[in-house]
PDB file of C-alpha atoms in Angstrom:
ATOM      1  CA  UNK N1449      12.705  -6.303 -37.886  1.00  0.00           C
ATOM      2  CA  UNK N1450      14.968  -9.990 -37.846  1.00  0.00           C
ATOM      3  CA  UNK N1451      17.677  -8.615 -39.116  1.00  0.00           C
ATOM      4  CA  UNK N1452      17.532  -5.552 -35.942  1.00  0.00           C
ATOM      5  CA  UNK N1453      16.809  -8.606 -32.779  1.00  0.00           C
ATOM      6  CA  UNK N1454      19.764 -11.021 -34.240  1.00  0.00           C
ATOM      7  CA  UNK N1455      22.134  -8.022 -34.867  1.00  0.00           C
ATOM      8  CA  UNK N1456      21.402  -6.828 -31.074  1.00  0.00           C
ATOM      9  CA  UNK N1457      21.897 -10.280 -29.320  1.00  0.00           C
ATOM     10  CA  UNK N1458      24.754 -11.362 -30.959  1.00  0.00           C
ATOM     11  CA  UNK N1459      26.592  -8.479 -29.714  1.00  0.00           C
ATOM     12  CA  UNK N1460      24.499  -9.432 -27.196  1.00  0.00           C
ATOM     13  CA  UNK N1461      26.913 -12.657 -26.653  1.00  0.00           C
ATOM     14  CA  UNK N1462      29.394 -10.578 -27.517  1.00  0.00           C
ATOM     15  CA  UNK N1463      29.748  -8.551 -24.253  1.00  0.00           C
ATOM     16  CA  UNK N1464      28.959 -11.068 -22.258  1.00  0.00           C
ATOM     17  CA  UNK N1465      31.891 -13.695 -23.903  1.00  0.00           C
ATOM     18  CA  UNK N1466      34.496 -11.426 -24.151  1.00  0.00           C
ATOM     19  CA  UNK N1467      33.365  -8.701 -20.227  1.00  0.00           C
ATOM     20  CA  UNK N1468      33.012  -5.380 -22.040  1.00  0.00           C
ATOM     21  CA  UNK N1469      32.376  -4.374 -19.110  1.00  0.00           C
ATOM     22  CA  UNK N1470      32.011  -0.207 -20.487  1.00  0.00           C
ATOM     23  CA  UNK N1471      29.746  -1.659 -23.727  1.00  0.00           C
ATOM     24  CA  UNK N1472      26.182  -1.795 -23.147  1.00  0.00           C
ATOM     25  CA  UNK N1473      24.531  -2.473 -26.129  1.00  0.00           C
ATOM     26  CA  UNK N1474      21.292  -0.285 -27.187  1.00  0.00           C
ATOM     27  CA  UNK N1475      18.826  -2.997 -25.518  1.00  0.00           C
ATOM     28  CA  UNK N1476      20.534  -3.812 -21.975  1.00  0.00           C
ATOM     29  CA  UNK N1477      20.739  -0.184 -21.514  1.00  0.00           C
ATOM     30  CA  UNK N1478      17.003   0.256 -22.782  1.00  0.00           C
ATOM     31  CA  UNK N1479      15.751  -2.117 -20.509  1.00  0.00           C
ATOM     32  CA  UNK N1480      18.054  -0.595 -17.773  1.00  0.00           C
ATOM     33  CA  UNK N1481      17.274   3.219 -18.130  1.00  0.00           C
ATOM     34  CA  UNK N1482      12.820   1.901 -19.392  1.00  0.00           C
ATOM     35  CA  UNK N1483      11.086   5.660 -19.025  1.00  0.00           C
ATOM     36  CA  UNK N1484       6.978   4.841 -20.361  1.00  0.00           C
ATOM     37  CA  UNK N1485       6.071   6.801 -22.700  1.00  0.00           C
ATOM     38  CA  UNK N1486       3.477   8.140 -25.162  1.00  0.00           C
ATOM     39  CA  UNK N1487       3.563   5.259 -27.398  1.00  0.00           C
ATOM     40  CA  UNK N1488       2.687   6.403 -30.516  1.00  0.00           C
ATOM     41  CA  UNK N1489       3.325   3.557 -33.610  1.00  0.00           C
ATOM     42  CA  UNK N1490       2.906   3.504 -37.020  1.00  0.00           C
ATOM     43  CA  UNK N1491       4.257  -0.272 -38.426  1.00  0.00           C
ATOM     44  CA  UNK N1492       3.777  -3.598 -41.256  1.00  0.00           C
ATOM     45  CA  UNK N1493       1.625  -6.722 -40.449  1.00  0.00           C
ATOM     46  CA  UNK N1494       0.472 -10.198 -41.938  1.00  0.00           C
ATOM     47  CA  UNK N1495      -0.059 -13.455 -40.746  1.00  0.00           C
ATOM     48  CA  UNK N1496      -3.273 -16.106 -41.211  1.00  0.00           C
ATOM     49  CA  UNK N1497      -7.887 -15.764 -41.299  1.00  0.00           C
ATOM     50  CA  UNK N1498      -8.640 -19.101 -40.176  1.00  0.00           C
ATOM     51  CA  UNK N1499     -12.892 -18.403 -41.729  1.00  0.00           C
ATOM     52  CA  UNK N1500     -15.464 -20.160 -38.238  1.00  0.00           C
ATOM     53  CA  UNK N1501     -18.261 -19.367 -41.557  1.00  0.00           C
ATOM     54  CA  UNK N1502     -18.330 -20.941 -44.919  1.00  0.00           C
ATOM     55  CA  UNK N1503     -17.402 -17.989 -47.413  1.00  0.00           C
ATOM     56  CA  UNK N1504     -20.427 -18.276 -49.705  1.00  0.00           C
ATOM     57  CA  UNK N1505     -20.504 -15.810 -52.795  1.00  0.00           C
ATOM     58  CA  UNK N1506     -22.783 -18.856 -55.007  1.00  0.00           C
ATOM     59  CA  UNK N1507     -24.907 -21.119 -54.486  1.00  0.00           C
ATOM     60  CA  UNK N1508     -22.872 -24.659 -55.589  1.00  0.00           C
ATOM     61  CA  UNK N1509     -22.739 -26.041 -52.255  1.00  0.00           C
ATOM     62  CA  UNK N1510     -19.502 -27.343 -53.498  1.00  0.00           C
ATOM     63  CA  UNK N1511     -17.514 -24.159 -53.443  1.00  0.00           C
ATOM     64  CA  UNK N1512     -14.529 -24.422 -50.715  1.00  0.00           C
ATOM     65  CA  UNK N1513     -12.033 -22.043 -49.708  1.00  0.00           C
ATOM     66  CA  UNK N1514      -8.890 -22.582 -47.167  1.00  0.00           C
ATOM     67  CA  UNK N1515      -7.104 -20.085 -45.038  1.00  0.00           C
ATOM     68  CA  UNK N1516      -6.413 -16.522 -46.097  1.00  0.00           C
ATOM     69  CA  UNK N1517      -3.025 -14.965 -45.793  1.00  0.00           C
ATOM     70  CA  UNK N1518      -3.537 -11.541 -44.830  1.00  0.00           C
ATOM     71  CA  UNK N1519      -0.782  -8.168 -44.501  1.00  0.00           C
ATOM     72  CA  UNK N1520      -0.695  -4.366 -44.036  1.00  0.00           C
ATOM     73  CA  UNK N1521       0.310  -1.103 -41.528  1.00  0.00           C
ATOM     74  CA  UNK N1522      -1.405   0.358 -38.839  1.00  0.00           C
ATOM     75  CA  UNK N1523      -0.790   2.860 -36.925  1.00  0.00           C
ATOM     76  CA  UNK N1524      -2.612   4.616 -33.486  1.00  0.00           C
ATOM     77  CA  UNK N1525      -1.879   7.807 -31.545  1.00  0.00           C
ATOM     78  CA  UNK N1526      -2.287   7.564 -28.404  1.00  0.00           C
ATOM     79  CA  UNK N1527      -3.264  10.914 -26.015  1.00  0.00           C
ATOM     80  CA  UNK N1528      -1.562   9.412 -23.085  1.00  0.00           C
ATOM     81  CA  UNK N1529       0.504   5.713 -22.026  1.00  0.00           C
ATOM     82  CA  UNK N1530      -2.573   4.262 -21.936  1.00  0.00           C
ATOM     83  CA  UNK N1531      -4.927   4.950 -24.519  1.00  0.00           C
ATOM     84  CA  UNK N1532      -5.182   6.364 -28.152  1.00  0.00           C
ATOM     85  CA  UNK N1533      -6.369   6.040 -32.002  1.00  0.00           C
ATOM     86  CA  UNK N1534      -6.522   4.641 -34.913  1.00  0.00           C
ATOM     87  CA  UNK N1535      -7.392   2.467 -37.571  1.00  0.00           C
ATOM     88  CA  UNK N1536      -5.241  -0.306 -40.022  1.00  0.00           C
ATOM     89  CA  UNK N1537      -4.806  -1.285 -43.914  1.00  0.00           C
ATOM     90  CA  UNK N1538      -5.435  -4.481 -44.851  1.00  0.00           C
ATOM     91  CA  UNK N1539      -5.277  -6.683 -47.275  1.00  0.00           C
ATOM     92  CA  UNK N1540      -6.424 -10.566 -47.502  1.00  0.00           C
ATOM     93  CA  UNK N1541      -6.010 -13.339 -49.789  1.00  0.00           C
ATOM     94  CA  UNK N1542      -8.417 -16.720 -49.516  1.00  0.00           C
ATOM     95  CA  UNK N1543      -8.122 -19.663 -52.046  1.00  0.00           C
ATOM     96  CA  UNK N1544     -11.101 -21.496 -53.054  1.00  0.00           C
ATOM     97  CA  UNK N1545     -11.896 -24.516 -54.992  1.00  0.00           C
ATOM     98  CA  UNK N1546     -15.202 -25.601 -56.919  1.00  0.00           C
ATOM     99  CA  UNK N1547     -16.334 -28.937 -56.683  1.00  0.00           C
ATOM    100  CA  UNK N1548     -12.941 -30.617 -56.032  1.00  0.00           C
ATOM    101  CA  UNK N1549     -11.739 -29.399 -59.657  1.00  0.00           C
ATOM    102  CA  UNK N1550      -8.133 -26.906 -59.575  1.00  0.00           C
ATOM    103  CA  UNK N1551      -8.616 -25.821 -63.585  1.00  0.00           C
ATOM    104  CA  UNK N1552     -11.512 -23.914 -61.070  1.00  0.00           C
ATOM    105  CA  UNK N1553      -9.982 -22.971 -58.243  1.00  0.00           C
ATOM    106  CA  UNK N1554      -7.942 -19.623 -57.333  1.00  0.00           C
ATOM    107  CA  UNK N1555      -7.850 -16.941 -55.428  1.00  0.00           C
ATOM    108  CA  UNK N1556     -10.064 -14.378 -53.948  1.00  0.00           C
ATOM    109  CA  UNK N1557      -8.815 -10.632 -52.505  1.00  0.00           C
ATOM    110  CA  UNK N1558     -10.707  -9.695 -49.195  1.00  0.00           C
ATOM    111  CA  UNK N1559      -9.498  -5.643 -48.394  1.00  0.00           C
ATOM    112  CA  UNK N1560     -10.560  -3.679 -45.263  1.00  0.00           C
ATOM    113  CA  UNK N1561     -10.320   0.130 -43.998  1.00  0.00           C
ATOM    114  CA  UNK N1562     -11.056   0.625 -40.804  1.00  0.00           C
ATOM    115  CA  UNK N1563     -10.626   2.720 -37.064  1.00  0.00           C
ATOM    116  CA  UNK N1564     -11.612   3.129 -33.748  1.00  0.00           C
ATOM    117  CA  UNK N1565     -10.461   3.146 -29.320  1.00  0.00           C
ATOM    118  CA  UNK N1566      -6.466   1.025 -29.306  1.00  0.00           C
ATOM    119  CA  UNK N1567      -4.809   0.476 -25.765  1.00  0.00           C
ATOM    120  CA  UNK N1568      -1.635   0.088 -24.064  1.00  0.00           C
ATOM    121  CA  UNK N1569      -0.410  -1.672 -20.863  1.00  0.00           C
ATOM    122  CA  UNK N1570       3.035  -2.406 -19.223  1.00  0.00           C
ATOM    123  CA  UNK N1571       3.718  -6.041 -17.865  1.00  0.00           C
ATOM    124  CA  UNK N1572       7.453  -5.666 -16.928  1.00  0.00           C
ATOM    125  CA  UNK N1573       9.510  -1.797 -17.918  1.00  0.00           C
ATOM    126  CA  UNK N1574       8.912  -2.856 -22.012  1.00  0.00           C
ATOM    127  CA  UNK N1575       6.460  -5.492 -22.409  1.00  0.00           C
ATOM    128  CA  UNK N1576       3.030  -4.980 -22.671  1.00  0.00           C
ATOM    129  CA  UNK N1577      -0.299  -5.945 -23.748  1.00  0.00           C
ATOM    130  CA  UNK N1578      -2.716  -4.126 -26.479  1.00  0.00           C
ATOM    131  CA  UNK N1579      -6.754  -4.252 -26.578  1.00  0.00           C
ATOM    132  CA  UNK N1580      -8.052  -3.018 -29.864  1.00  0.00           C
ATOM    133  CA  UNK N1581     -11.976  -2.449 -30.573  1.00  0.00           C
ATOM    134  CA  UNK N1582     -12.079  -1.728 -34.518  1.00  0.00           C
ATOM    135  CA  UNK N1583     -15.146  -0.540 -36.720  1.00  0.00           C
ATOM    136  CA  UNK N1584     -14.866  -0.314 -41.045  1.00  0.00           C
ATOM    137  CA  UNK N1585     -16.049  -1.552 -43.836  1.00  0.00           C
ATOM    138  CA  UNK N1586     -15.090  -4.493 -45.986  1.00  0.00           C
ATOM    139  CA  UNK N1587     -14.321  -4.806 -49.355  1.00  0.00           C
ATOM    140  CA  UNK N1588     -14.317  -8.534 -52.069  1.00  0.00           C
ATOM    141  CA  UNK N1589     -13.208  -8.528 -54.986  1.00  0.00           C
ATOM    142  CA  UNK N1590     -15.553  -9.581 -58.409  1.00  0.00           C
ATOM    143  CA  UNK N1591     -14.823 -13.872 -58.529  1.00  0.00           C
ATOM    144  CA  UNK N1592     -15.314 -14.818 -62.218  1.00  0.00           C
ATOM    145  CA  UNK N1593     -14.797 -18.268 -63.948  1.00  0.00           C
ATOM    146  CA  UNK N1594     -16.751 -20.388 -67.056  1.00  0.00           C
ATOM    147  CA  UNK N1595     -18.717 -21.774 -63.476  1.00  0.00           C
ATOM    148  CA  UNK N1596     -20.220 -18.892 -61.834  1.00  0.00           C
ATOM    149  CA  UNK N1597     -19.817 -15.027 -61.382  1.00  0.00           C
ATOM    150  CA  UNK N1598     -19.956 -13.350 -57.841  1.00  0.00           C
ATOM    151  CA  UNK N1599     -20.105  -9.232 -58.507  1.00  0.00           C
ATOM    152  CA  UNK N1600     -17.863  -7.244 -55.797  1.00  0.00           C
ATOM    153  CA  UNK N1601     -19.853  -5.907 -52.519  1.00  0.00           C
ATOM    154  CA  UNK N1602     -18.923  -3.461 -49.994  1.00  0.00           C
ATOM    155  CA  UNK N1603     -20.250  -3.900 -46.516  1.00  0.00           C
ATOM    156  CA  UNK N1604     -19.547  -3.203 -42.455  1.00  0.00           C
ATOM    157  CA  UNK N1605     -17.300  -4.475 -39.995  1.00  0.00           C
ATOM    158  CA  UNK N1606     -15.494  -4.930 -36.708  1.00  0.00           C
ATOM    159  CA  UNK N1607     -12.584  -7.135 -34.863  1.00  0.00           C
ATOM    160  CA  UNK N1608     -11.860  -6.612 -31.491  1.00  0.00           C
ATOM    161  CA  UNK N1609      -8.531  -7.772 -31.025  1.00  0.00           C
ATOM    162  CA  UNK N1610      -5.064  -8.476 -28.279  1.00  0.00           C
ATOM    163  CA  UNK N1611      -1.286  -8.116 -28.661  1.00  0.00           C
ATOM    164  CA  UNK N1612       1.376  -9.591 -26.767  1.00  0.00           C
ATOM    165  CA  UNK N1613       4.500  -7.495 -27.799  1.00  0.00           C
ATOM    166  CA  UNK N1614       7.855  -5.692 -26.389  1.00  0.00           C
ATOM    167  CA  UNK N1615      10.631  -2.755 -27.481  1.00  0.00           C
ATOM    168  CA  UNK N1616      13.083  -4.688 -29.311  1.00  0.00           C
ATOM    169  CA  UNK N1617      14.994  -0.849 -28.920  1.00  0.00           C
ATOM    170  CA  UNK N1618      13.669   2.517 -27.797  1.00  0.00           C
ATOM    171  CA  UNK N1619      11.864   3.005 -31.124  1.00  0.00           C
ATOM    172  CA  UNK N1620      11.409  -0.810 -32.838  1.00  0.00           C
ATOM    173  CA  UNK N1621       8.948  -3.127 -31.194  1.00  0.00           C
ATOM    174  CA  UNK N1622       7.253  -6.350 -32.163  1.00  0.00           C
ATOM    175  CA  UNK N1623       4.392  -7.735 -32.004  1.00  0.00           C
ATOM    176  CA  UNK N1624       2.136 -11.200 -31.888  1.00  0.00           C
ATOM    177  CA  UNK N1625      -1.128 -10.172 -31.840  1.00  0.00           C
ATOM    178  CA  UNK N1626      -4.634 -12.337 -32.172  1.00  0.00           C
ATOM    179  CA  UNK N1627      -8.309 -10.697 -33.497  1.00  0.00           C
ATOM    180  CA  UNK N1628     -12.273 -11.627 -33.968  1.00  0.00           C
ATOM    181  CA  UNK N1629     -13.276 -10.340 -36.637  1.00  0.00           C
ATOM    182  CA  UNK N1630     -17.170  -9.622 -38.137  1.00  0.00           C
ATOM    183  CA  UNK N1631     -17.227  -9.523 -42.217  1.00  0.00           C
ATOM    184  CA  UNK N1632     -20.054  -8.348 -44.054  1.00  0.00           C
ATOM    185  CA  UNK N1633     -22.158 -11.360 -46.175  1.00  0.00           C
ATOM    186  CA  UNK N1634     -19.658 -12.016 -49.568  1.00  0.00           C
ATOM    187  CA  UNK N1635     -22.919 -12.001 -51.710  1.00  0.00           C
ATOM    188  CA  UNK N1636     -26.510 -11.637 -51.979  1.00  0.00           C
ATOM    189  CA  UNK N1637     -27.092 -15.429 -51.886  1.00  0.00           C
ATOM    190  CA  UNK N1638     -25.314 -15.307 -48.619  1.00  0.00           C
ATOM    191  CA  UNK N1639     -27.903 -14.930 -44.849  1.00  0.00           C
ATOM    192  CA  UNK N1640     -24.817 -14.857 -41.997  1.00  0.00           C
ATOM    193  CA  UNK N1641     -21.437 -12.193 -41.376  1.00  0.00           C
ATOM    194  CA  UNK N1642     -18.909 -14.611 -42.090  1.00  0.00           C
ATOM    195  CA  UNK N1643     -16.676 -14.181 -38.716  1.00  0.00           C
ATOM    196  CA  UNK N1644     -12.887 -15.471 -38.581  1.00  0.00           C
ATOM    197  CA  UNK N1645     -10.203 -15.343 -36.383  1.00  0.00           C
ATOM    198  CA  UNK N1646      -6.818 -14.270 -36.905  1.00  0.00           C
ATOM    199  CA  UNK N1647      -2.953 -14.097 -36.108  1.00  0.00           C
ATOM    200  CA  UNK N1648       0.065 -12.320 -37.059  1.00  0.00           C
ATOM    201  CA  UNK N1649       3.385 -10.918 -36.104  1.00  0.00           C
ATOM    202  CA  UNK N1650       3.679  -6.827 -36.313  1.00  0.00           C
ATOM    203  CA  UNK N1651       7.225  -4.597 -36.548  1.00  0.00           C
ATOM    204  CA  UNK N1652       6.185  -0.836 -35.734  1.00  0.00           C
ATOM    205  CA  UNK N1653       8.233   2.157 -35.254  1.00  0.00           C
ATOM    206  CA  UNK N1654       7.323   3.284 -31.501  1.00  0.00           C
ATOM    207  CA  UNK N1655       7.570   8.051 -31.513  1.00  0.00           C
ATOM    208  CA  UNK N1656       8.931   8.210 -28.690  1.00  0.00           C
ATOM    209  CA  UNK N1657       7.775  11.502 -26.471  1.00  0.00           C
ATOM    210  CA  UNK N1658      10.517  14.194 -25.936  1.00  0.00           C
TER     211      UNK N1658
END
């Protein structure tokens, strides 16, 4: 995505400097001749999760976690320009430490499989915002070290998100998203759901409707 945008920007600068009136890049043509179409897409995203609730896989009071990284695949099929159905598969890695002991630190994995409604609303030409609401299942892997064992667990999850993006070419989009996640408790010793804020960027291929 960065490579494509850098190349297009270079062409644009070159055309502006040398005043090639008959040469237009794909991006400039797209701005001028823009026509909205069904915004179905498939893409890759990466970002960070900021916990609003503490993970508690053990009764140990000194257990702590930090911001986790997340990555995944996401796609949606739109039956018109504004509404669609889709989903995502994601995997996150969260660092943890027990009693501030570097020898008792590590990471646990969190996976999510979700589906739900996507929306698309143009702001100006090919700039847009995209709300979404997803439900699905989450999975925590097993944590085991010399101090404690936390078994793997499944649960339900919910996500409400909003993205702001742009078409950089007729079939390629980049957007930046935020989301609020509600996840099942990490273990049976935790009596409240896990809440996180997710921030990241998505690079996607847009399936242009003929």
